[in-house]
PDB file of C-alpha atoms in Angstrom:
ATOM      1  CA  MET A   1     117.570  92.764 127.281  1.00  0.00           C
ATOM      2  CA  SER A   2     120.878  92.387 125.309  1.00  0.00           C
ATOM      3  CA  MET A   3     123.771  90.803 127.128  1.00  0.00           C
ATOM      4  CA  LYS A   4     127.216  91.634 126.135  1.00  0.00           C
ATOM      5  CA  LEU A   5     130.774  90.115 126.793  1.00  0.00           C
ATOM      6  CA  LEU A   6     132.407  92.067 129.559  1.00  0.00           C
ATOM      7  CA  VAL A   7     135.587  89.705 130.131  1.00  0.00           C
ATOM      8  CA  ASN A   8     136.977  86.251 129.728  1.00  0.00           C
ATOM      9  CA  CYS A   9     138.386  84.349 132.749  1.00  0.00           C
ATOM     10  CA  ARG A  10     140.680  81.707 132.800  1.00  0.00           C
ATOM     11  CA  ASP A  11     138.824  79.647 135.604  1.00  0.00           C
ATOM     12  CA  ASP A  12     136.052  79.802 137.766  1.00  0.00           C
ATOM     13  CA  PHE A  13     138.007  81.161 140.606  1.00  0.00           C
ATOM     14  CA  GLU A  14     138.771  84.357 138.761  1.00  0.00           C
ATOM     15  CA  ALA A  15     135.282  84.587 137.450  1.00  0.00           C
ATOM     16  CA  GLN A  16     133.778  84.241 141.174  1.00  0.00           C
ATOM     17  CA  MET A  17     135.860  87.071 142.369  1.00  0.00           C
ATOM     18  CA  LEU A  18     134.718  89.337 139.544  1.00  0.00           C
ATOM     19  CA  GLU A  19     131.380  88.150 139.662  1.00  0.00           C
ATOM     20  CA  ASP A  20     131.328  89.313 143.515  1.00  0.00           C
ATOM     21  CA  VAL A  21     132.620  92.760 142.463  1.00  0.00           C
ATOM     22  CA  LEU A  22     129.775  93.193 139.961  1.00  0.00           C
ATOM     23  CA  LYS A  23     127.122  91.930 142.256  1.00  0.00           C
ATOM     24  CA  SER A  24     128.218  94.192 145.016  1.00  0.00           C
ATOM     25  CA  ALA A  25     127.343  97.112 142.593  1.00  0.00           C
ATOM     26  CA  ASN A  26     124.252  95.528 141.904  1.00  0.00           C
ATOM     27  CA  ILE A  27     125.239  94.509 138.062  1.00  0.00           C
ATOM     28  CA  PRO A  28     123.717  91.166 137.036  1.00  0.00           C
ATOM     29  CA  VAL A  29     126.195  88.726 135.509  1.00  0.00           C
ATOM     30  CA  HIS A  30     125.782  85.658 133.273  1.00  0.00           C
ATOM     31  CA  ARG A  31     128.596  83.040 133.571  1.00  0.00           C
ATOM     32  CA  GLN A  32     129.172  80.958 130.189  1.00  0.00           C
ATOM     33  CA  TYR A  33     131.663  78.254 129.351  1.00  0.00           C
ATOM     34  CA  ARG A  34     133.630  78.266 126.233  1.00  0.00           C
ATOM     35  CA  GLY A  35     134.508  74.857 124.439  1.00  0.00           C
ATOM     36  CA  PHE A  36     135.326  72.312 127.002  1.00  0.00           C
ATOM     37  CA  GLY A  37     135.395  74.582 130.017  1.00  0.00           C
ATOM     38  CA  ASP A  38     132.338  73.091 131.469  1.00  0.00           C
ATOM     39  CA  ALA A  39     133.678  69.530 130.962  1.00  0.00           C
ATOM     40  CA  ALA A  40     136.878  70.651 132.940  1.00  0.00           C
ATOM     41  CA  LYS A  41     134.511  71.357 135.847  1.00  0.00           C
ATOM     42  CA  ILE A  42     133.208  68.008 135.671  1.00  0.00           C
ATOM     43  CA  TYR A  43     136.400  66.276 135.632  1.00  0.00           C
ATOM     44  CA  THR A  44     138.376  68.552 137.771  1.00  0.00           C
ATOM     45  CA  GLY A  45     135.992  70.521 139.639  1.00  0.00           C
ATOM     46  CA  LEU A  46     137.267  73.870 138.332  1.00  0.00           C
ATOM     47  CA  GLY A  47     135.867  75.180 135.244  1.00  0.00           C
ATOM     48  CA  GLN A  48     138.050  77.110 132.720  1.00  0.00           C
ATOM     49  CA  ASP A  49     137.704  79.492 130.068  1.00  0.00           C
ATOM     50  CA  VAL A  50     134.810  81.301 131.526  1.00  0.00           C
ATOM     51  CA  ASP A  51     132.942  84.411 129.594  1.00  0.00           C
ATOM     52  CA  LEU A  52     131.339  86.764 131.942  1.00  0.00           C
ATOM     53  CA  TYR A  53     128.237  88.603 130.525  1.00  0.00           C
ATOM     54  CA  VAL A  54     126.349  91.790 131.500  1.00  0.00           C
ATOM     55  CA  ARG A  55     123.422  93.612 130.301  1.00  0.00           C
ATOM     56  CA  GLU A  56     124.371  96.244 127.752  1.00  0.00           C
ATOM     57  CA  GLN A  57     123.151  99.122 129.653  1.00  0.00           C
ATOM     58  CA  ASN A  58     125.485  97.961 132.509  1.00  0.00           C
ATOM     59  CA  LEU A  59     128.611  97.330 130.282  1.00  0.00           C
ATOM     60  CA  GLU A  60     130.407 100.605 130.977  1.00  0.00           C
ATOM     61  CA  GLU A  61     130.036 100.775 134.535  1.00  0.00           C
ATOM     62  CA  ALA A  62     131.101  97.010 134.773  1.00  0.00           C
ATOM     63  CA  ARG A  63     134.282  97.705 132.906  1.00  0.00           C
ATOM     64  CA  GLN A  64     135.197 100.613 135.059  1.00  0.00           C
ATOM     65  CA  LEU A  65     134.620  98.467 138.019  1.00  0.00           C
ATOM     66  CA  LEU A  66     136.744  95.777 136.791  1.00  0.00           C
ATOM     67  CA  GLU A  67     139.388  98.220 135.800  1.00  0.00           C
ATOM     68  CA  ALA A  68     139.443  99.645 139.396  1.00  0.00           C
ATOM     69  CA  PHE A  69     139.695  96.189 141.164  1.00  0.00           C
ATOM     70  CA  ARG A  70     142.359  95.055 138.864  1.00  0.00           C
ATOM     71  CA  ASP A  71     144.285  98.296 139.494  1.00  0.00           C
ATOM     72  CA  GLY A  72     143.968  97.858 143.248  1.00  0.00           C
ATOM     73  CA  ALA A  73     141.719 100.760 143.760  1.00  0.00           C
ATOM     74  CA  LEU A  74     138.880  98.429 145.197  1.00  0.00           C
ATOM     75  CA  ASP A  75     139.428  95.899 147.797  1.00  0.00           C
ATOM     76  CA  HIS A  76     137.643  92.567 147.099  1.00  0.00           C
ATOM     77  CA  GLU A  77     136.766  92.059 150.702  1.00  0.00           C
ATOM     78  CA  ASP A  78     135.467  95.381 150.926  1.00  0.00           C
ATOM     79  CA  GLN A  79     132.794  94.836 147.880  1.00  0.00           C
ATOM     80  CA  ILE A  80     131.298  91.581 149.119  1.00  0.00           C
TER      81      ILE A  80
END
């Protein structure tokens, strides 16, 4: 199973919102911190510079979902 980078989020809050949208569509998500992003979580409680990965077979659907979410076509509360 090959994982592909879907998006880089500025912090855990943004990452969690996007993860919720993807998981509501049954798309598995893997979260990984870049550089010192995970160290920031230890000191501040909020991770930074977060990459979200999805399976290669789900990449196009995931991109479309996030585009619709960011354009306001999907309501976050309706998705979770």
